[in-house]
Coordinates of C-alpha atoms and ligand atoms in Angstrom, one line a residue:
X835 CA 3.2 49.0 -14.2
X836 CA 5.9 46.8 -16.2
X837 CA 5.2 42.8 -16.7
X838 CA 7.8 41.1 -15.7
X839 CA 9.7 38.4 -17.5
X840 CA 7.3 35.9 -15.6
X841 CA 4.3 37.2 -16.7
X842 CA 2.8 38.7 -13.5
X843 CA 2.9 42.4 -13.4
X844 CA 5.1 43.3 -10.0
X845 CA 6.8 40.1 -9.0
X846 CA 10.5 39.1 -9.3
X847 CA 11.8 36.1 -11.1
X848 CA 11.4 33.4 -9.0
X849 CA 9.1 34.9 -6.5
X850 CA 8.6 31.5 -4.2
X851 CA 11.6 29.6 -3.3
X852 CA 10.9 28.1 -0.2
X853 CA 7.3 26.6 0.6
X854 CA 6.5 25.4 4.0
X855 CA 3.4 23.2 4.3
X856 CA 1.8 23.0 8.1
X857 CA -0.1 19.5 8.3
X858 CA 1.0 16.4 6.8
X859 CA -2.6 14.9 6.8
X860 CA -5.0 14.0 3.6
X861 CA -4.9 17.0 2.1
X862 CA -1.3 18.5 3.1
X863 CA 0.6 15.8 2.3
X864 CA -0.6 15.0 -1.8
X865 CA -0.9 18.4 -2.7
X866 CA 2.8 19.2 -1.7
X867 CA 4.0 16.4 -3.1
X868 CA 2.6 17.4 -6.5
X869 CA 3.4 20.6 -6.1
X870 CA 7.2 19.6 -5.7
X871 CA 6.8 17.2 -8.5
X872 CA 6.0 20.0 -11.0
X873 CA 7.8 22.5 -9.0
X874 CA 11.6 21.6 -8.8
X875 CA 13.0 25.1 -8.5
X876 CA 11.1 25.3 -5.3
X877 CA 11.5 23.5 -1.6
X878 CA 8.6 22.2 -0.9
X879 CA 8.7 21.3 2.9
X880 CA 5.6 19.7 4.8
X881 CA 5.9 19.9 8.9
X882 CA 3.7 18.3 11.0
X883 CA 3.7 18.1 14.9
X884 CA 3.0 14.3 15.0
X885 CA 6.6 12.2 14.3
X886 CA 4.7 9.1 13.8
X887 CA 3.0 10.7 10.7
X888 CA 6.6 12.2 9.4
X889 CA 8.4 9.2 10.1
X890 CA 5.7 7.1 7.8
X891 CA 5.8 10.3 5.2
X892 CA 10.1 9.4 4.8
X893 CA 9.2 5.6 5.3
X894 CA 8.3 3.0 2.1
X895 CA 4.7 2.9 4.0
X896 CA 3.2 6.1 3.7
X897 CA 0.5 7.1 6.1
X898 CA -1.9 6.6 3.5
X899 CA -3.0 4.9 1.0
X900 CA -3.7 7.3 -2.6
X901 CA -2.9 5.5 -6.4
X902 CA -0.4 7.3 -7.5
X903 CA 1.1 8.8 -4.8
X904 CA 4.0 6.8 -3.9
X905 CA 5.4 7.1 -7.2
X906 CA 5.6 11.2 -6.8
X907 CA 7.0 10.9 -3.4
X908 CA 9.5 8.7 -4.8
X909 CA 10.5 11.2 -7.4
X910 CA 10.9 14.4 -5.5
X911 CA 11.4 12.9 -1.6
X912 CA 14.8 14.3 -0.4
X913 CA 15.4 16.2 -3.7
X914 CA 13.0 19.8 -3.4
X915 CA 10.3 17.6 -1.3
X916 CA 11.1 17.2 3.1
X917 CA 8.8 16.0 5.8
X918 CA 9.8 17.4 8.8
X919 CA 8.5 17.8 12.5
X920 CA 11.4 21.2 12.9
X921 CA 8.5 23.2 12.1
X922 CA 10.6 26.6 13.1
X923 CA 13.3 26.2 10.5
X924 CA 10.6 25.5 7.7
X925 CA 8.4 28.5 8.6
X926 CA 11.6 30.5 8.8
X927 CA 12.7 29.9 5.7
X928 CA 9.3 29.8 3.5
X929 CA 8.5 32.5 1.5
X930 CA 4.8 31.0 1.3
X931 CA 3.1 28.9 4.0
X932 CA 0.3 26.9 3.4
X933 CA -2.0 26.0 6.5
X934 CA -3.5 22.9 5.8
X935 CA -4.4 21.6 9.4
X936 CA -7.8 19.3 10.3
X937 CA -10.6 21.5 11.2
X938 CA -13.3 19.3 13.0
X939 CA -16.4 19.9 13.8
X940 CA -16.6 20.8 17.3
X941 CA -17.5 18.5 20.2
X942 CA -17.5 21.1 22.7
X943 CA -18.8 24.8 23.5
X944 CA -20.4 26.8 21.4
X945 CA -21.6 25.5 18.0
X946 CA -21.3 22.5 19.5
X947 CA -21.5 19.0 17.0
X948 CA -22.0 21.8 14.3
X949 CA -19.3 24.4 13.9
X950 CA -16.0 24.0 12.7
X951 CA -13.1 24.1 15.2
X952 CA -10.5 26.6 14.4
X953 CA -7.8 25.8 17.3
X954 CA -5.4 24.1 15.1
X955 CA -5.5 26.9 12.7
X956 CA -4.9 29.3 15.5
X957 CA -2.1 27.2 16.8
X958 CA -0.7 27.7 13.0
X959 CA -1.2 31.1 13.0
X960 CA 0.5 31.8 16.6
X961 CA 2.9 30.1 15.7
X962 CA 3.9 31.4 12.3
X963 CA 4.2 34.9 14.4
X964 CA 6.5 33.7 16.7
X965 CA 9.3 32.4 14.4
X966 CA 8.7 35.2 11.4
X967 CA 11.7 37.4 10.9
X968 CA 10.7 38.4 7.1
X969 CA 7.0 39.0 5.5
X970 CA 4.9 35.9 4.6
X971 CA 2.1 34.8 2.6
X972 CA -0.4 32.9 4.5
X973 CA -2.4 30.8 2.8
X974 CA -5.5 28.9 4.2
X975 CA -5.8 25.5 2.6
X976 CA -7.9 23.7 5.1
X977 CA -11.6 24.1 4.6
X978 CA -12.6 27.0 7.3
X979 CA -16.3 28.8 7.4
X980 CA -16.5 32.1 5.9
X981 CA -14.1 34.6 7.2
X982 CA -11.7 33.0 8.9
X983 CA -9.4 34.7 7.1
X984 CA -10.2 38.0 9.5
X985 CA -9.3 35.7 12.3
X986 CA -6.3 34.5 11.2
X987 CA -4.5 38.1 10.5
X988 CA -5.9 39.1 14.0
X989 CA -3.9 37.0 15.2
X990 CA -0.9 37.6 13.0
X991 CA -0.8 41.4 13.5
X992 CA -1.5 41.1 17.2
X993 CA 1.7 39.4 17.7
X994 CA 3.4 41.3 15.0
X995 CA 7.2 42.1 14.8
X996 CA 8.4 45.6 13.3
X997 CA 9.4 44.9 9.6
X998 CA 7.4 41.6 9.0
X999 CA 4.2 41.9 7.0
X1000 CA 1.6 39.4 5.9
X1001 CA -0.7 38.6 3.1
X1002 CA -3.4 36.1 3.6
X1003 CA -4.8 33.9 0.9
X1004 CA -7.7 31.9 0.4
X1005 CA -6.8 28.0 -1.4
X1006 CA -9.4 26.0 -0.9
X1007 CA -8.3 22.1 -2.2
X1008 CA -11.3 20.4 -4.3
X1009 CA -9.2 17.4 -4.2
X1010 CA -11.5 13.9 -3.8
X1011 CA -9.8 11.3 -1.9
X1012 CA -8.9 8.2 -4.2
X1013 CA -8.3 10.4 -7.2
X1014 CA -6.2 12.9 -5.4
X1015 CA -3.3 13.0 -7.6
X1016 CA -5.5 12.8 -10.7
X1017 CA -7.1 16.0 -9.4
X1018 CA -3.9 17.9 -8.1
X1019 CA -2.1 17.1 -11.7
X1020 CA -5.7 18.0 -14.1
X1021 CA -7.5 20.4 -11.5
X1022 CA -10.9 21.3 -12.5
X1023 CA -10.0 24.8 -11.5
X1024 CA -7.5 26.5 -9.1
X1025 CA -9.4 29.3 -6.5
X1026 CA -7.6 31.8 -5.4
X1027 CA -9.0 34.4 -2.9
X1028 CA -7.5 37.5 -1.8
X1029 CA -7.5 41.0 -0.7
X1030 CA -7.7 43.8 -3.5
X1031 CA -4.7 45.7 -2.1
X1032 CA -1.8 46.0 -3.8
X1033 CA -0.2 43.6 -1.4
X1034 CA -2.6 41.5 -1.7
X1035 CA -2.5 41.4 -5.3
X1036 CA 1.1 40.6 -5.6
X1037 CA 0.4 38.0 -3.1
X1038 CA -2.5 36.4 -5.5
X1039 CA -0.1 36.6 -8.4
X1040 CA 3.2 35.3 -6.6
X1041 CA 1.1 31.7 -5.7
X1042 CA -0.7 32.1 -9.0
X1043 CA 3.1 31.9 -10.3
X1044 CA 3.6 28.6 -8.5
X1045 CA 0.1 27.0 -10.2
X1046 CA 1.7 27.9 -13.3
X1047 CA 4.0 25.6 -13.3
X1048 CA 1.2 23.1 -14.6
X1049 CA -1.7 24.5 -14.1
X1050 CA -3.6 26.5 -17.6
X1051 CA -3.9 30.0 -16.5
X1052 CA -7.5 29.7 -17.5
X1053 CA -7.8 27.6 -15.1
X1054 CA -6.9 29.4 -12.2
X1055 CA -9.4 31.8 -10.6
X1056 CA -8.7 34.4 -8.4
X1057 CA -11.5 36.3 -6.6
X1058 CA -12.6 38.0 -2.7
X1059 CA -11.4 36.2 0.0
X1060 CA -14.6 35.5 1.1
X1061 CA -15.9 34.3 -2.1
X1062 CA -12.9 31.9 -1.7
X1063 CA -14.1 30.9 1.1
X1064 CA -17.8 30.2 0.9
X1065 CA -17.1 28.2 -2.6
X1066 CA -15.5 25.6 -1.0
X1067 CA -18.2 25.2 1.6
X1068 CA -20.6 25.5 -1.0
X1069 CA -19.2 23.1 -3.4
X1070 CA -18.8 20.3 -1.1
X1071 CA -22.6 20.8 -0.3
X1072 CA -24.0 21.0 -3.5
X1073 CA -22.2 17.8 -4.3
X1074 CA -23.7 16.0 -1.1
X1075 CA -27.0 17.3 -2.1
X1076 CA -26.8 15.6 -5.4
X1077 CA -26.4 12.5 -3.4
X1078 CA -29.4 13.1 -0.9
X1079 CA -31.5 14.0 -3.6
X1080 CA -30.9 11.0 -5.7
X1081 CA -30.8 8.7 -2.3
X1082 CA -34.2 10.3 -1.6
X1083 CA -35.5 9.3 -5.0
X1084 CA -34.0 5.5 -4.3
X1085 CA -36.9 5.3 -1.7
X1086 CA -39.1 6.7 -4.0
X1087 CA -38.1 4.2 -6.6
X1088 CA -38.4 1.1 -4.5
X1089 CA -42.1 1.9 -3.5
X1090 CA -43.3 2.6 -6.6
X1091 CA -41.3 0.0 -9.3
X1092 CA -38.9 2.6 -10.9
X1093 CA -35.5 1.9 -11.0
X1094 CA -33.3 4.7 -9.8
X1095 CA -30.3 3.9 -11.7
X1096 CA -32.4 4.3 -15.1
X1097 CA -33.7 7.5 -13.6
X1098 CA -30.2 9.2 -12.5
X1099 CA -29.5 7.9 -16.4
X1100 CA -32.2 10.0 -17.5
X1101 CA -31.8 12.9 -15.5
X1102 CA -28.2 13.1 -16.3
X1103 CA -28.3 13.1 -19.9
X1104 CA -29.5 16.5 -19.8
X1105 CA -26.6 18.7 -20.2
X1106 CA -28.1 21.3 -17.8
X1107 CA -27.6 18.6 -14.9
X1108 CA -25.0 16.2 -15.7
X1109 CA -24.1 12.5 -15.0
X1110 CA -21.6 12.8 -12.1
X1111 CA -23.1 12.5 -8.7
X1112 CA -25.6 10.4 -9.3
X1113 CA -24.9 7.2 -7.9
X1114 CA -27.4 6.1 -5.0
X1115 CA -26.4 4.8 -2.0
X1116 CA -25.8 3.8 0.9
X1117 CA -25.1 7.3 2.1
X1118 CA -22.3 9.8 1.9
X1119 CA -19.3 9.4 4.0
X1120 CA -15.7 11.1 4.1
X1121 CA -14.2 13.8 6.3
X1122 CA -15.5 17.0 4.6
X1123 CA -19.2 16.7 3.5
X1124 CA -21.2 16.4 7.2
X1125 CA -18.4 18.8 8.5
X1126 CA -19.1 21.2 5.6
X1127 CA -22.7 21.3 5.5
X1128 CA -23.1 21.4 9.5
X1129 CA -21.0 24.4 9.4
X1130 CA -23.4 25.8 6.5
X1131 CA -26.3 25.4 8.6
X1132 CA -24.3 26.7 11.7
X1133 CA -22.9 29.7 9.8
X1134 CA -26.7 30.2 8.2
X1135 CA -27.9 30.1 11.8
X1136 CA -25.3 33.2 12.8
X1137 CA -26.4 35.2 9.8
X1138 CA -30.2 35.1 10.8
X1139 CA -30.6 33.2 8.0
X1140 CA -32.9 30.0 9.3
X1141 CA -34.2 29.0 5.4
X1142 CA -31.1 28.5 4.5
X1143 CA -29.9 26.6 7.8
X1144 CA -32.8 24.2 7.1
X1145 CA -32.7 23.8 3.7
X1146 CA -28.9 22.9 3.9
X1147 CA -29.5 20.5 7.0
X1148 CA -32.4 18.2 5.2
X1149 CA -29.6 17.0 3.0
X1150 CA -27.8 15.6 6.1
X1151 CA -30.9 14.3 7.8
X1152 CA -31.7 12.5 4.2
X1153 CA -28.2 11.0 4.2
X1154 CA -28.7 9.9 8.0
X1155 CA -32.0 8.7 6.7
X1156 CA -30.6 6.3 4.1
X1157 CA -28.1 5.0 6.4
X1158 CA -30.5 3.8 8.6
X1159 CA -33.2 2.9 6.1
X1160 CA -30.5 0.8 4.9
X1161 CA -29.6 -1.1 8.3
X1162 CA -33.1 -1.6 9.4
X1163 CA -33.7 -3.4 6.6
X1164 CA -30.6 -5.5 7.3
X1165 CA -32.2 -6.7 10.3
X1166 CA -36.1 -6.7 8.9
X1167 CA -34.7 -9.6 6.3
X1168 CA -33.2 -11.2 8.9
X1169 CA -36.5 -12.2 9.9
X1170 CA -35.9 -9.2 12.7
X1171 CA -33.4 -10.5 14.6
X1172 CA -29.8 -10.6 14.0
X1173 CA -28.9 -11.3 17.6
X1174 CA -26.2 -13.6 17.6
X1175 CA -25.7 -14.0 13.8
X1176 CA -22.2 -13.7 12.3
X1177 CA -23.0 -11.0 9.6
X1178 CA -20.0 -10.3 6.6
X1179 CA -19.4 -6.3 6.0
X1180 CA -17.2 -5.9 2.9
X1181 CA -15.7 -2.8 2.5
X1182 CA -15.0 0.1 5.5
X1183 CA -13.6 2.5 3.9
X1184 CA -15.9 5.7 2.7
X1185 CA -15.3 4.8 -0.3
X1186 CA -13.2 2.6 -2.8
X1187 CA -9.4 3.4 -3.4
X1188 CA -8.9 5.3 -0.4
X1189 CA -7.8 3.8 3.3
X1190 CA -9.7 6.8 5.1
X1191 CA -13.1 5.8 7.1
X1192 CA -13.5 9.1 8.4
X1193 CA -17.7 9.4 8.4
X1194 CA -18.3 6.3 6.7
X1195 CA -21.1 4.8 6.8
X1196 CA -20.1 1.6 7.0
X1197 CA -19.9 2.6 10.8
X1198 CA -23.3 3.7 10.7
X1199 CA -24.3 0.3 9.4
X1200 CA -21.9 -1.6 12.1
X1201 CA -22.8 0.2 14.8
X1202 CA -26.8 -0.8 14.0
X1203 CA -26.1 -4.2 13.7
X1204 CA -23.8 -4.2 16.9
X1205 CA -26.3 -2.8 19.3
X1206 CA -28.4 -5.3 17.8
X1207 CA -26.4 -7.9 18.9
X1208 CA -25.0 -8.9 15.1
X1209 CA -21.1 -10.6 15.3
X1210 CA -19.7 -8.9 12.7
X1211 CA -16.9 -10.8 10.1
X1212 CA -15.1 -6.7 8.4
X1213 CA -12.9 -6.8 5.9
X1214 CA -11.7 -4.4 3.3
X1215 CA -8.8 -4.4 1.0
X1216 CA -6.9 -1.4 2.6
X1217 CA -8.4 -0.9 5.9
X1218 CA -8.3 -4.1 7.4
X1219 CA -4.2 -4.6 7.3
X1220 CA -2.3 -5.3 10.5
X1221 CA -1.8 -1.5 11.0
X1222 CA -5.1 -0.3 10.2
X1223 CA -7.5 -2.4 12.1
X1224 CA -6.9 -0.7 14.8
X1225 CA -8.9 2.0 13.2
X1226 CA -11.8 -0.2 12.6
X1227 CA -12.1 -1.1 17.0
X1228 CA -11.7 2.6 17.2
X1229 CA -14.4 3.8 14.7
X1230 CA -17.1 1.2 16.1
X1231 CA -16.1 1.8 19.8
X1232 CA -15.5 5.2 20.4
X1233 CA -18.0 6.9 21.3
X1234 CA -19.1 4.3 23.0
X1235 CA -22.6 2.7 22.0
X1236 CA -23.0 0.4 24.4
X1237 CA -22.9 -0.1 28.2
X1238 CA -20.2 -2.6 27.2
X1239 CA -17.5 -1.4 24.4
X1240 CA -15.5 -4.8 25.7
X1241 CA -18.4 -7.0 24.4
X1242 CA -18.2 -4.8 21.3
X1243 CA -15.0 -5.7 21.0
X1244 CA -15.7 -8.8 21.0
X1245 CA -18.2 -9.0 18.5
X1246 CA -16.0 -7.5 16.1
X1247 CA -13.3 -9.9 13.8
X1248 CA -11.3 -8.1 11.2
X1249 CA -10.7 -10.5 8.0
X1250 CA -7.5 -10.2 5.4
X1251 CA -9.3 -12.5 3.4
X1252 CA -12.9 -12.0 2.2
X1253 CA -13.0 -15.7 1.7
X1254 CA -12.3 -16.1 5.5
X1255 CA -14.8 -13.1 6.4
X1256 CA -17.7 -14.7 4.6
X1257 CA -17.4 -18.4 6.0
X1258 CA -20.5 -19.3 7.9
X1259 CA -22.0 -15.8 8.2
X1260 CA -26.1 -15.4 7.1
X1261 CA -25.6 -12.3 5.3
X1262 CA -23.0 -9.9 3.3
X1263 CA -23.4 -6.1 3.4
X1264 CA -21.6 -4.5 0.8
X1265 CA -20.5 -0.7 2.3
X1266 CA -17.4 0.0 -0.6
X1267 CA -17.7 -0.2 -3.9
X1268 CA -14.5 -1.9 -4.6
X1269 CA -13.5 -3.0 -7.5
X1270 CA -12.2 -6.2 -6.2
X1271 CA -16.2 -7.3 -4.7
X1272 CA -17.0 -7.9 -8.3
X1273 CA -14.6 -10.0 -9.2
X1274 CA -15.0 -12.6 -6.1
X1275 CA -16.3 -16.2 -6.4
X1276 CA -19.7 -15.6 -5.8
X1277 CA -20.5 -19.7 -6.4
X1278 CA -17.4 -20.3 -3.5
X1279 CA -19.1 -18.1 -1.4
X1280 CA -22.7 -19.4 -1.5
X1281 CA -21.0 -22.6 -0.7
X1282 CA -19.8 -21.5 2.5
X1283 CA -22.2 -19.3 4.0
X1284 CA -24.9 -20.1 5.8
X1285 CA -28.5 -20.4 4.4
X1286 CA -30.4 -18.7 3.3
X1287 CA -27.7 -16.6 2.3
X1288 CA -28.5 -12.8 1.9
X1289 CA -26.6 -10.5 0.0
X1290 CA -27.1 -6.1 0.6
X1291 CA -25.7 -4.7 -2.0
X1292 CA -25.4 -0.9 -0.2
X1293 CA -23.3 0.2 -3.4
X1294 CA -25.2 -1.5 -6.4
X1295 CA -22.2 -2.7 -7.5
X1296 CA -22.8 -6.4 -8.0
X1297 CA -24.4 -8.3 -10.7
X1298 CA -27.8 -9.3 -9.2
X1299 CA -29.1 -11.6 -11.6
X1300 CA -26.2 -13.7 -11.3
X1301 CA -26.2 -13.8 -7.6
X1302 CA -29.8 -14.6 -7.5
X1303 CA -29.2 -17.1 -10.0
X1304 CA -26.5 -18.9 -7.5
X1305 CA -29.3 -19.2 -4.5
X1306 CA -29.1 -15.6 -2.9
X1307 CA -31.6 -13.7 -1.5
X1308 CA -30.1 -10.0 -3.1
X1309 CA -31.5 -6.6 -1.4
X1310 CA -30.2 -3.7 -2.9
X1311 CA -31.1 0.4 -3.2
X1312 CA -33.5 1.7 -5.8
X1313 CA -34.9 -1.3 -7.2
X1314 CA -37.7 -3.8 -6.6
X1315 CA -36.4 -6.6 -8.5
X1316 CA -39.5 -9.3 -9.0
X1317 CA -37.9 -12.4 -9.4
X1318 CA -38.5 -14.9 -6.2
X1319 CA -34.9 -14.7 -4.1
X1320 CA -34.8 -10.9 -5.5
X1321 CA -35.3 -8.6 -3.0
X1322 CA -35.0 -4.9 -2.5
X1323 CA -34.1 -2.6 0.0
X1324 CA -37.5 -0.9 0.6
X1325 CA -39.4 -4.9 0.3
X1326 CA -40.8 -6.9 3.2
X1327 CA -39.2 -10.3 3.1
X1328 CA -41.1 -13.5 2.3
X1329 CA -41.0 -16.3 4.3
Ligands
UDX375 C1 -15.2 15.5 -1.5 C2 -15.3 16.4 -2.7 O1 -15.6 15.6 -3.9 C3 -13.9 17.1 -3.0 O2 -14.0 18.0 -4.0 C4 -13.5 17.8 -1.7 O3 -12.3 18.5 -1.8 C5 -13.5 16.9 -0.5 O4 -14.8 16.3 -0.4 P1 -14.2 13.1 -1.0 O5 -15.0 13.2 0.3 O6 -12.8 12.7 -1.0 O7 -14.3 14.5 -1.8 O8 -15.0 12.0 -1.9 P2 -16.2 12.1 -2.9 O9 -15.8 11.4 -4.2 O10 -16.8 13.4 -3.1 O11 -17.3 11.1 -2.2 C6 -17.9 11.5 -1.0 C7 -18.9 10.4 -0.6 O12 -20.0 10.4 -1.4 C8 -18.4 9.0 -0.6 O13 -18.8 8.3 0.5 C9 -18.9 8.4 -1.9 O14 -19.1 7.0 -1.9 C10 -20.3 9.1 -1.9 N1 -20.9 9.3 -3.2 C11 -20.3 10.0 -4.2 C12 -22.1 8.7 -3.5 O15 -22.7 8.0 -2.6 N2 -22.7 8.8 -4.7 C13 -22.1 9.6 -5.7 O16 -22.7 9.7 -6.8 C14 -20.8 10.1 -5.5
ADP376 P1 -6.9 16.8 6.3 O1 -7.9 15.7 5.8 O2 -7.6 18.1 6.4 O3 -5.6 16.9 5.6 P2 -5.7 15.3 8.5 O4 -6.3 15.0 9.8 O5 -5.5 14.2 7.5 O6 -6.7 16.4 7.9 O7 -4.3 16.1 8.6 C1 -4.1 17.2 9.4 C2 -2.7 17.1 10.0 O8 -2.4 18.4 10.6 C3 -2.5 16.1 11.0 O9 -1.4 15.2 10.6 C4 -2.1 16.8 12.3 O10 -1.1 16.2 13.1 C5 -1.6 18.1 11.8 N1 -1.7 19.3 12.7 C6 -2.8 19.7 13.4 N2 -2.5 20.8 14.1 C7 -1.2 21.1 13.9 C8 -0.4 22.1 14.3 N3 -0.8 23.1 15.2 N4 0.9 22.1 13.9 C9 1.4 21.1 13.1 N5 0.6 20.1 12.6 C10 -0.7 20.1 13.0

């Protein structure tokens, strides 16, 4: 076979002209946009069934909130980068489609609370073989459990039309929300799975080809689809078991005098582990680890494979362990009872520079302190704007957790000003770690709350000696601090 003048072995030119991206969510919507940034001989269309969504994608307020990313939608929006709701014409057109739809966890049916739900891919899929005229290359970028792929060209060939062919490919996104554009410009790596047909193989190289554009072709790694496949499940729970395991350790350290940011110090400087990942805290929270490692234990389950189910489902039960480790001791400092007190939560968000409280545990945290009877003061720098507080009443009311979601309501006040949110309340619960938190007046806030005034650092974020040296009573994770007003997490208080 002749290389040709691109590189690749069988492909044409320019073998991608037109790329249609289905879902205009967390994950659709940044990696198109750098892709059309680096990209600008090809058309880079996202689509998305929800107008609200598109409208804010062509708006100055985009749906949300990534550093960066505003800039790059600036530079390529209307020029080789659309957001559309005419999903037909951008299918039609795309030489390459990328499905890159939510798949939740299921609430319903089989698998119940555990396996991923594949209806929206279907409804991608479906709908791709309706408006096809010409052969396309599928490519899954939403997370899915191992072999979805199969599922997907069942239903593509099923409703097949003479002529029209596809190649499916595997692209999972590794992307980490807050330093998504940082990722999608300097990827750790590209994966690429697909079949080892020759179709497939030209289908590999032709969105290989479109990596190129910026991506180091050492970096980009092709393999099986279902290798493809189970990495991404399989990265996103090794990295949540780094957290577990060091959260687990936090508990071990406050019973026993260790400190467990000295010990993630020392455990990291061995090359064989690493540094990253270590932070204790609060718990993990975003859209992708609990709904990744459920669907690890799930598929584990369906292979006959119960070690492995269990194995992977301790490191959710630890994380549900330190969220409500942490919380109890919210209340147990509170001389037990928080009934009635006005309580501060800085930060919602899962974590900082990102708007997103999918899985947070900052609802984990509220939603203790609610049922508990706590009148809670939230803020946080991106999620408690005019727009987004809706989101916050959702989060803590649906499902509901009480007999009474009005009274919830009601017990709930969303601050713009942590200055404001902190006025009269008996305690502060740190859930973010914001940058901004350091920075506050910590001697203006003693001043105005309540005494004694408690601080829960969930993050570790703050400087405790200086907040204990103002008058507060400082709990934090993985760290018995001696000093009198010092407190930690895993300590009874002392009246
Ligand atoms: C993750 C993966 O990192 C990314 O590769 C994948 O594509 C999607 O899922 P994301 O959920 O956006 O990304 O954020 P991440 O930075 O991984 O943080 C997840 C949660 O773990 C956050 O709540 C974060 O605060 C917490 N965390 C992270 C810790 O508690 N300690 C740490 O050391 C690191
Ligand atoms: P992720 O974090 O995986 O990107 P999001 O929920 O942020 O998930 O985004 C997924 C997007 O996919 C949503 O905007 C949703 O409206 C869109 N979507 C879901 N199903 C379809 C579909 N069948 N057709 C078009 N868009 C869809």
């Amino acid at each position: 076979m002749t290389e040709s003048h691109n590189g690749h072995s069988t492909l044409p030119k320019n073998p991608i002209k037109h790329i249609c991206c289905i879902g205009a969510g967390y994950v659709g919507g940044p990696t198109c946009s750098v892709m059309a940034l680096m990209c600008p001989d090809i058309k880079v269309t996202v689509v998305d069934q929800n107008l609200e969504r598109i409208n804010q994608w062509n708006s100055d307020k985009l749906p949300i909130y990534e550093p960066g990313l505003d800039e790059v939608v600036k530079k390529c929006r209307g020029r080789n980068l659309f957001f559309s709701t005419d999903m037909e014409s951008a299918i039609h057109e795309a030489e390459l489609i990328f499905i890159s739809v939510n798949t939740p966890t299921k609430t319903s049916g089989n698998g119940k609370g555990r396996a991923a739900d594949l209806k929206h891919v279907e409804g991608c899929a479906r709908l791709i073989a309706k408006i096809a005229k010409d052969s396309k290359i599928v490519v899954e970028k939403s997370t899915v459990p191992v072999r979805a792929a199969e599922s997907l060209m069942h239903v593509l060939k099923a409703n097949n039309k003479p002529g029209v062919r596809y190649s499916i490919l595997s692209n999972p996104e590794f992307l980490a929300e807050g330093t998504a554009i940082e990722n999608l410009m300097k990827p750790d790596r590209v994966l690429i799975g697909g079949e080892e047909t020759e179709e497939g193989k030209r289908a590999i190289e032709s969105l290989c080809w479109v990596y190129e554009h910026w991506v180091e072709k050492d970096k980009i790694l092709t393999t099986n689809t279902w290798s493809s496949e189970l990495s991404k499940l399989a990265a996103n729970a090794m990295l949540a078991q780094r957290i577990s395991s060091i959260n687990s350790l936090s508990a071990v350290c406050e019973a026993t005098g260790a400190d467990v940011s000295e010990v993630a110090r020392a455990i990291g400087l061995d090359s064989r582990v690493g540094s990253k990942f270590l932070q204790a805290s609060v718990g993990f929270g975003g859209s992708c680890f609990q709904k990744d490692l459920l669907n690890l234990v799930y598929i584990s389950e369906k292979l006959n494979l119960p070690e492995v189910a269990q194995y992977w489902q301790k490191v959710i039960d630890m994380n549900e362990y330190q969220k409500s480790r942490f919380s109890q001791k919210i209340i147990e400092c509170l001389f037990n009872t928080v009934n009635d007190k006005p309580i501060a939560v800085l930060g919602f968000a899962f974590k900082k520079n990102t708007g997103d409280t999918r899985e947070t545990p900052a609802i984990s945290v509220c939603k203790t302190l609610l049922d508990e009877g706590a009148k809670l003061n939230i803020y946080d720098p991106k999620v408690s704007g005019k727009v987004e507080k809706s989101q916050i009443i959702m989060d803590l009311t649906s499902p509901r957790i009480t007999d009474f979601p009005d009274e919830v309501k009601s017990s709930i006040e969303i601050f713009t000003d942590p200055y404001a949110a902190v006025e009269k309340t008996h305690a502060i619960v740190v859930c973010t770690e914001w940058d901004e938190f350091t920075e506050l007046d910590f001697n203006r806030i003693y001043q105005s709350m309540m005494k004694p005034a408690y601080i829960f650092d969930g993050r570790k974020i703050l400087n405790h000696e200086e907040l204990q040296n103002i008058g507060f009573h400082v709990i934090t994770i993985g760290k018995r601090l001696n000093r009198i007003g010092l407190r930690t997490f895993g300590n009874v208080p002392q009246q």
